[in-house]
């Protein structure tokens, strides 16, 4: 047993004071108090836990309206881990509270075994970076749904998601502006939202016709050649 005060524990473990206090309150590191009230941290108790993997399930939906889906994910994932982290937010938002908490634990050296229903629950883009951070201390991400589509399908799904997010944000911005000033009816007729939605409908139509690949020629796009 190696007991040290907070300052030396911070230096030895590379953690912030607040993180170390939180781990002490959670019981992740053993602490004893001296007669004067000073807390001494048992470094061996914490470093010993770092050699074990901690199973954590991660569930995410994009909006509050999808909370029933979130609960279905939680129920499904609970079979694989007792601790479940929930997030409500876009897969393009890397400031999600639950995701950042897991990454902080990995950066601090905790070996996490993160269980997710599918890869896009973690992130729409940047999966490899998140996976690298989790693997660095000896953790892993377990994906239960391992179905992988073609490169064209994956690219199309990513594009559709980006367009959907863009459309939602533009709609929210236009709705806000409409409460401030009256819009030009000519400009609103050719709004960015409508153009994006038209493009999405065109992509979906092409996918239905082709089945697997996106056939969208230059002539079909309506753009003039140089």
mmCIF file of N, CA and C in Angstrom, residues 43-138:
data_model
loop_
_atom_site.group_PDB
_atom_site.id
_atom_site.type_symbol
_atom_site.label_atom_id
_atom_site.label_comp_id
_atom_site.label_asym_id
_atom_site.label_seq_id
_atom_site.Cartn_x
_atom_site.Cartn_y
_atom_site.Cartn_z
ATOM 1 N N UNK A 43 -2.209 4.615 -4.065
ATOM 2 C CA UNK A 43 -1.927 4.508 -5.497
ATOM 3 C C UNK A 43 -2.050 3.080 -6.005
ATOM 4 N N UNK A 44 -1.666 2.120 -5.184
ATOM 5 C CA UNK A 44 -1.707 0.720 -5.619
ATOM 6 C C UNK A 44 -3.135 0.260 -5.906
ATOM 7 N N UNK A 45 -4.097 0.763 -5.134
ATOM 8 C CA UNK A 45 -5.485 0.338 -5.332
ATOM 9 C C UNK A 45 -6.020 0.820 -6.672
ATOM 10 N N UNK A 46 -5.533 1.968 -7.131
ATOM 11 C CA UNK A 46 -6.005 2.515 -8.409
ATOM 12 C C UNK A 46 -5.288 1.878 -9.589
ATOM 13 N N UNK A 47 -3.973 1.779 -9.514
ATOM 14 C CA UNK A 47 -3.218 1.195 -10.624
ATOM 15 C C UNK A 47 -3.571 -0.270 -10.817
ATOM 16 N N UNK A 48 -3.985 -0.940 -9.735
ATOM 17 C CA UNK A 48 -4.404 -2.331 -9.864
ATOM 18 C C UNK A 48 -5.676 -2.454 -10.674
ATOM 19 N N UNK A 49 -6.573 -1.459 -10.532
ATOM 20 C CA UNK A 49 -7.822 -1.492 -11.284
ATOM 21 C C UNK A 49 -7.603 -1.210 -12.764
ATOM 22 N N UNK A 50 -6.510 -0.512 -13.089
ATOM 23 C CA UNK A 50 -6.255 -0.177 -14.486
ATOM 24 C C UNK A 50 -5.935 -1.401 -15.327
ATOM 25 N N UNK A 51 -5.557 -2.507 -14.690
ATOM 26 C CA UNK A 51 -5.225 -3.721 -15.435
ATOM 27 C C UNK A 51 -6.476 -4.509 -15.822
ATOM 28 N N UNK A 52 -7.634 -4.136 -15.297
ATOM 29 C CA UNK A 52 -8.882 -4.825 -15.594
ATOM 30 C C UNK A 52 -9.710 -3.997 -16.571
ATOM 31 N N UNK A 53 -10.460 -4.677 -17.422
ATOM 32 C CA UNK A 53 -11.365 -3.984 -18.328
ATOM 33 C C UNK A 53 -12.699 -3.732 -17.637
ATOM 34 N N UNK A 54 -13.224 -2.536 -17.836
ATOM 35 C CA UNK A 54 -14.527 -2.169 -17.298
ATOM 36 C C UNK A 54 -15.537 -2.161 -18.433
ATOM 37 N N UNK A 55 -16.566 -3.000 -18.332
ATOM 38 C CA UNK A 55 -17.587 -3.081 -19.382
ATOM 39 C C UNK A 55 -18.588 -1.940 -19.222
ATOM 40 N N UNK A 56 -18.762 -1.179 -20.288
ATOM 41 C CA UNK A 56 -19.704 -0.057 -20.292
ATOM 42 C C UNK A 56 -20.484 -0.092 -21.601
ATOM 43 N N UNK A 57 -21.799 -0.023 -21.514
ATOM 44 C CA UNK A 57 -22.629 0.044 -22.714
ATOM 45 C C UNK A 57 -22.895 1.511 -23.049
ATOM 46 N N UNK A 58 -22.929 1.815 -24.334
ATOM 47 C CA UNK A 58 -23.175 3.195 -24.770
ATOM 48 C C UNK A 58 -24.359 3.218 -25.726
ATOM 49 N N UNK A 59 -25.367 4.027 -25.388
ATOM 50 C CA UNK A 59 -26.572 4.151 -26.208
ATOM 51 C C UNK A 59 -26.764 5.613 -26.596
ATOM 52 N N UNK A 60 -27.206 5.830 -27.838
ATOM 53 C CA UNK A 60 -27.405 7.204 -28.305
ATOM 54 C C UNK A 60 -28.562 7.281 -29.297
ATOM 55 N N UNK A 61 -29.326 8.369 -29.204
ATOM 56 C CA UNK A 61 -30.299 8.736 -30.226
ATOM 57 C C UNK A 61 -30.062 10.200 -30.574
ATOM 58 N N UNK A 62 -30.620 10.632 -31.690
ATOM 59 C CA UNK A 62 -30.325 11.977 -32.185
ATOM 60 C C UNK A 62 -31.164 13.067 -31.537
ATOM 61 N N UNK A 63 -32.377 12.747 -31.094
ATOM 62 C CA UNK A 63 -33.263 13.786 -30.562
ATOM 63 C C UNK A 63 -34.085 13.253 -29.395
ATOM 64 N N UNK A 64 -34.673 14.178 -28.645
ATOM 65 C CA UNK A 64 -35.493 13.799 -27.496
ATOM 66 C C UNK A 64 -36.726 13.018 -27.924
ATOM 67 N N UNK A 65 -37.193 13.266 -29.144
ATOM 68 C CA UNK A 65 -38.359 12.543 -29.641
ATOM 69 C C UNK A 65 -38.103 11.064 -29.866
ATOM 70 N N UNK A 66 -36.839 10.665 -29.840
ATOM 71 C CA UNK A 66 -36.475 9.260 -30.052
ATOM 72 C C UNK A 66 -36.162 8.542 -28.743
ATOM 73 N N UNK A 67 -36.595 9.099 -27.631
ATOM 74 C CA UNK A 67 -36.280 8.484 -26.337
ATOM 75 C C UNK A 67 -36.813 7.061 -26.195
ATOM 76 N N UNK A 68 -37.974 6.715 -26.785
ATOM 77 C CA UNK A 68 -38.383 5.303 -26.740
ATOM 78 C C UNK A 68 -37.345 4.384 -27.384
ATOM 79 N N UNK A 69 -36.730 4.845 -28.485
ATOM 80 C CA UNK A 69 -35.670 4.060 -29.122
ATOM 81 C C UNK A 69 -34.455 3.958 -28.211
ATOM 82 N N UNK A 70 -34.190 5.034 -27.471
ATOM 83 C CA UNK A 70 -33.061 5.026 -26.544
ATOM 84 C C UNK A 70 -33.259 3.966 -25.470
ATOM 85 N N UNK A 71 -34.474 3.875 -24.942
ATOM 86 C CA UNK A 71 -34.753 2.883 -23.906
ATOM 87 C C UNK A 71 -34.651 1.462 -24.455
ATOM 88 N N UNK A 72 -35.023 1.277 -25.725
ATOM 89 C CA UNK A 72 -34.876 -0.046 -26.348
ATOM 90 C C UNK A 72 -33.402 -0.423 -26.458
ATOM 91 N N UNK A 73 -32.573 0.558 -26.822
ATOM 92 C CA UNK A 73 -31.131 0.304 -26.880
ATOM 93 C C UNK A 73 -30.590 -0.078 -25.509
ATOM 94 N N UNK A 74 -31.014 0.685 -24.495
ATOM 95 C CA UNK A 74 -30.532 0.438 -23.132
ATOM 96 C C UNK A 74 -30.905 -0.964 -22.679
ATOM 97 N N UNK A 75 -32.147 -1.361 -22.945
ATOM 98 C CA UNK A 75 -32.602 -2.700 -22.550
ATOM 99 C C UNK A 75 -31.788 -3.786 -23.252
ATOM 100 N N UNK A 76 -31.501 -3.569 -24.526
ATOM 101 C CA UNK A 76 -30.730 -4.531 -25.316
ATOM 102 C C UNK A 76 -29.291 -4.623 -24.822
ATOM 103 N N UNK A 77 -28.678 -3.472 -24.548
ATOM 104 C CA UNK A 77 -27.270 -3.434 -24.154
ATOM 105 C C UNK A 77 -27.048 -3.861 -22.711
ATOM 106 N N UNK A 78 -28.086 -3.774 -21.890
ATOM 107 C CA UNK A 78 -27.945 -4.127 -20.475
ATOM 108 C C UNK A 78 -27.564 -5.588 -20.275
ATOM 109 N N UNK A 79 -27.787 -6.407 -21.288
ATOM 110 C CA UNK A 79 -27.394 -7.812 -21.194
ATOM 111 C C UNK A 79 -25.876 -7.979 -21.233
ATOM 112 N N UNK A 80 -25.185 -6.944 -21.716
ATOM 113 C CA UNK A 80 -23.738 -7.052 -21.904
ATOM 114 C C UNK A 80 -22.926 -6.224 -20.915
ATOM 115 N N UNK A 81 -23.562 -5.273 -20.236
ATOM 116 C CA UNK A 81 -22.841 -4.435 -19.272
ATOM 117 C C UNK A 81 -23.820 -3.863 -18.259
ATOM 118 N N UNK A 82 -23.398 -3.806 -17.005
ATOM 119 C CA UNK A 82 -24.260 -3.264 -15.957
ATOM 120 C C UNK A 82 -24.290 -1.739 -15.980
ATOM 121 N N UNK A 83 -23.209 -1.120 -16.451
ATOM 122 C CA UNK A 83 -23.149 0.347 -16.550
ATOM 123 C C UNK A 83 -23.530 0.764 -17.963
ATOM 124 N N UNK A 84 -24.507 1.650 -18.068
ATOM 125 C CA UNK A 84 -24.962 2.122 -19.372
ATOM 126 C C UNK A 84 -24.867 3.646 -19.415
ATOM 127 N N UNK A 85 -24.195 4.154 -20.426
ATOM 128 C CA UNK A 85 -24.075 5.597 -20.633
ATOM 129 C C UNK A 85 -25.033 5.993 -21.750
ATOM 130 N N UNK A 86 -25.868 7.006 -21.491
ATOM 131 C CA UNK A 86 -26.863 7.454 -22.468
ATOM 132 C C UNK A 86 -26.491 8.830 -23.005
ATOM 133 N N UNK A 87 -26.786 9.047 -24.278
ATOM 134 C CA UNK A 87 -26.589 10.358 -24.898
ATOM 135 C C UNK A 87 -27.754 10.665 -25.818
ATOM 136 N N UNK A 88 -28.140 11.933 -25.872
ATOM 137 C CA UNK A 88 -29.117 12.415 -26.845
ATOM 138 C C UNK A 88 -28.432 13.523 -27.637
ATOM 139 N N UNK A 89 -28.155 13.250 -28.901
ATOM 140 C CA UNK A 89 -27.449 14.231 -29.718
ATOM 141 C C UNK A 89 -27.028 13.633 -31.041
ATOM 142 N N UNK A 90 -26.690 14.490 -31.968
ATOM 143 C CA UNK A 90 -26.296 14.060 -33.307
ATOM 144 C C UNK A 90 -24.995 13.269 -33.285
ATOM 145 N N UNK A 91 -24.872 12.352 -34.234
ATOM 146 C CA UNK A 91 -23.626 11.608 -34.380
ATOM 147 C C UNK A 91 -22.488 12.467 -34.885
ATOM 148 N N UNK A 92 -22.795 13.694 -35.320
ATOM 149 C CA UNK A 92 -21.773 14.646 -35.743
ATOM 150 C C UNK A 92 -21.352 15.568 -34.610
ATOM 151 N N UNK A 93 -22.011 15.441 -33.463
ATOM 152 C CA UNK A 93 -21.699 16.281 -32.305
ATOM 153 C C UNK A 93 -20.741 15.536 -31.375
ATOM 154 N N UNK A 94 -19.507 16.022 -31.292
ATOM 155 C CA UNK A 94 -18.507 15.355 -30.460
ATOM 156 C C UNK A 94 -18.432 15.952 -29.056
ATOM 157 N N UNK A 95 -19.376 16.831 -28.725
ATOM 158 C CA UNK A 95 -19.421 17.417 -27.390
ATOM 159 C C UNK A 95 -20.463 16.725 -26.511
ATOM 160 N N UNK A 96 -20.923 15.561 -26.945
ATOM 161 C CA UNK A 96 -21.895 14.817 -26.143
ATOM 162 C C UNK A 96 -21.293 14.470 -24.781
ATOM 163 N N UNK A 97 -22.071 14.713 -23.747
ATOM 164 C CA UNK A 97 -21.585 14.544 -22.378
ATOM 165 C C UNK A 97 -21.127 13.118 -22.102
ATOM 166 N N UNK A 98 -21.929 12.139 -22.507
ATOM 167 C CA UNK A 98 -21.585 10.746 -22.239
ATOM 168 C C UNK A 98 -20.340 10.296 -22.975
ATOM 169 N N UNK A 99 -20.235 10.655 -24.255
ATOM 170 C CA UNK A 99 -19.067 10.274 -25.053
ATOM 171 C C UNK A 99 -17.800 10.890 -24.487
ATOM 172 N N UNK A 100 -17.863 12.162 -24.126
ATOM 173 C CA UNK A 100 -16.679 12.840 -23.593
ATOM 174 C C UNK A 100 -16.258 12.235 -22.257
ATOM 175 N N UNK A 101 -17.233 11.827 -21.457
ATOM 176 C CA UNK A 101 -16.902 11.200 -20.174
ATOM 177 C C UNK A 101 -16.154 9.884 -20.393
ATOM 178 N N UNK A 102 -16.600 9.101 -21.371
ATOM 179 C CA UNK A 102 -15.923 7.834 -21.670
ATOM 180 C C UNK A 102 -14.511 8.075 -22.197
ATOM 181 N N UNK A 103 -14.361 9.058 -23.075
ATOM 182 C CA UNK A 103 -13.039 9.357 -23.624
ATOM 183 C C UNK A 103 -12.099 9.875 -22.540
ATOM 184 N N UNK A 104 -12.636 10.649 -21.605
ATOM 185 C CA UNK A 104 -11.808 11.138 -20.501
ATOM 186 C C UNK A 104 -11.298 9.972 -19.655
ATOM 187 N N UNK A 105 -12.165 9.008 -19.420
ATOM 188 C CA UNK A 105 -11.750 7.835 -18.645
ATOM 189 C C UNK A 105 -10.659 7.056 -19.379
ATOM 190 N N UNK A 106 -10.793 6.942 -20.695
ATOM 191 C CA UNK A 106 -9.783 6.232 -21.485
ATOM 192 C C UNK A 106 -8.457 6.988 -21.477
ATOM 193 N N UNK A 107 -8.529 8.299 -21.618
ATOM 194 C CA UNK A 107 -7.313 9.118 -21.610
ATOM 195 C C UNK A 107 -6.609 9.028 -20.259
ATOM 196 N N UNK A 108 -7.389 8.878 -19.191
ATOM 197 C CA UNK A 108 -6.818 8.760 -17.849
ATOM 198 C C UNK A 108 -6.238 7.370 -17.587
ATOM 199 N N UNK A 109 -6.368 6.461 -18.557
ATOM 200 C CA UNK A 109 -5.739 5.158 -18.430
ATOM 201 C C UNK A 109 -6.665 4.011 -18.111
ATOM 202 N N UNK A 110 -7.974 4.266 -18.024
ATOM 203 C CA UNK A 110 -8.911 3.185 -17.701
ATOM 204 C C UNK A 110 -9.149 2.315 -18.934
ATOM 205 N N UNK A 111 -9.102 1.000 -18.732
ATOM 206 C CA UNK A 111 -9.326 0.053 -19.826
ATOM 207 C C UNK A 111 -10.820 -0.224 -19.946
ATOM 208 N N UNK A 112 -11.440 0.390 -20.924
ATOM 209 C CA UNK A 112 -12.880 0.271 -21.103
ATOM 210 C C UNK A 112 -13.223 -0.735 -22.197
ATOM 211 N N UNK A 113 -14.262 -1.500 -21.939
ATOM 212 C CA UNK A 113 -14.845 -2.356 -22.965
ATOM 213 C C UNK A 113 -16.212 -1.760 -23.279
ATOM 214 N N UNK A 114 -16.253 -0.913 -24.299
ATOM 215 C CA UNK A 114 -17.469 -0.180 -24.632
ATOM 216 C C UNK A 114 -18.302 -1.000 -25.617
ATOM 217 N N UNK A 115 -19.538 -1.281 -25.244
ATOM 218 C CA UNK A 115 -20.433 -2.088 -26.073
ATOM 219 C C UNK A 115 -21.477 -1.171 -26.707
ATOM 220 N N UNK A 116 -21.591 -1.222 -28.033
ATOM 221 C CA UNK A 116 -22.563 -0.401 -28.752
ATOM 222 C C UNK A 116 -23.360 -1.279 -29.711
ATOM 223 N N UNK A 117 -24.570 -0.827 -30.037
ATOM 224 C CA UNK A 117 -25.411 -1.584 -30.962
ATOM 225 C C UNK A 117 -24.856 -1.522 -32.378
ATOM 226 N N UNK A 118 -24.352 -0.363 -32.783
ATOM 227 C CA UNK A 118 -23.767 -0.198 -34.114
ATOM 228 C C UNK A 118 -22.734 0.917 -34.066
ATOM 229 N N UNK A 119 -21.875 0.967 -35.070
ATOM 230 C CA UNK A 119 -20.776 1.932 -35.079
ATOM 231 C C UNK A 119 -21.258 3.373 -35.056
ATOM 232 N N UNK A 120 -22.359 3.657 -35.758
ATOM 233 C CA UNK A 120 -22.799 5.046 -35.834
ATOM 234 C C UNK A 120 -23.375 5.568 -34.528
ATOM 235 N N UNK A 121 -23.559 4.690 -33.528
ATOM 236 C CA UNK A 121 -23.970 5.180 -32.204
ATOM 237 C C UNK A 121 -22.833 5.970 -31.561
ATOM 238 N N UNK A 122 -21.598 5.583 -31.854
ATOM 239 C CA UNK A 122 -20.438 6.314 -31.335
ATOM 240 C C UNK A 122 -20.258 7.617 -32.096
ATOM 241 N N UNK A 123 -20.175 7.543 -33.417
ATOM 242 C CA UNK A 123 -19.962 8.733 -34.241
ATOM 243 C C UNK A 123 -20.228 8.404 -35.699
ATOM 244 N N UNK A 124 -20.719 9.393 -36.429
ATOM 245 C CA UNK A 124 -20.916 9.229 -37.866
ATOM 246 C C UNK A 124 -19.581 9.244 -38.597
ATOM 247 N N UNK A 125 -18.684 10.106 -38.117
ATOM 248 C CA UNK A 125 -17.342 10.203 -38.683
ATOM 249 C C UNK A 125 -16.337 10.175 -37.539
ATOM 250 N N UNK A 126 -15.102 9.799 -37.852
ATOM 251 C CA UNK A 126 -14.068 9.805 -36.822
ATOM 252 C C UNK A 126 -14.072 8.582 -35.936
ATOM 253 N N UNK A 127 -14.729 7.505 -36.382
ATOM 254 C CA UNK A 127 -14.768 6.268 -35.600
ATOM 255 C C UNK A 127 -13.366 5.780 -35.280
ATOM 256 N N UNK A 128 -12.479 5.818 -36.251
ATOM 257 C CA UNK A 128 -11.125 5.291 -36.060
ATOM 258 C C UNK A 128 -10.386 6.029 -34.950
ATOM 259 N N UNK A 129 -10.599 7.346 -34.852
ATOM 260 C CA UNK A 129 -9.930 8.129 -33.814
ATOM 261 C C UNK A 129 -10.449 7.756 -32.431
ATOM 262 N N UNK A 130 -11.773 7.631 -32.294
ATOM 263 C CA UNK A 130 -12.355 7.231 -31.008
ATOM 264 C C UNK A 130 -11.871 5.839 -30.624
ATOM 265 N N UNK A 131 -11.853 4.931 -31.592
ATOM 266 C CA UNK A 131 -11.392 3.566 -31.341
ATOM 267 C C UNK A 131 -9.926 3.560 -30.896
ATOM 268 N N UNK A 132 -9.108 4.413 -31.506
ATOM 269 C CA UNK A 132 -7.689 4.497 -31.142
ATOM 270 C C UNK A 132 -7.521 4.966 -29.698
ATOM 271 N N UNK A 133 -8.293 5.979 -29.300
ATOM 272 C CA UNK A 133 -8.198 6.508 -27.931
ATOM 273 C C UNK A 133 -8.581 5.441 -26.916
ATOM 274 N N UNK A 134 -9.631 4.676 -27.220
ATOM 275 C CA UNK A 134 -10.092 3.636 -26.294
ATOM 276 C C UNK A 134 -9.087 2.486 -26.226
ATOM 277 N N UNK A 135 -8.484 2.138 -27.360
ATOM 278 C CA UNK A 135 -7.538 1.017 -27.399
ATOM 279 C C UNK A 135 -6.192 1.357 -26.767
ATOM 280 N N UNK A 136 -5.833 2.633 -26.730
ATOM 281 C CA UNK A 136 -4.508 3.039 -26.267
ATOM 282 C C UNK A 136 -4.162 2.475 -24.888
ATOM 283 N N UNK A 137 -5.047 2.556 -23.872
ATOM 284 C CA UNK A 137 -4.712 1.986 -22.560
ATOM 285 C C UNK A 137 -5.026 0.496 -22.444
ATOM 286 N N UNK A 138 -5.520 -0.118 -23.539
ATOM 287 C CA UNK A 138 -5.845 -1.545 -23.497
ATOM 288 C C UNK A 138 -7.324 -1.845 -23.545
#
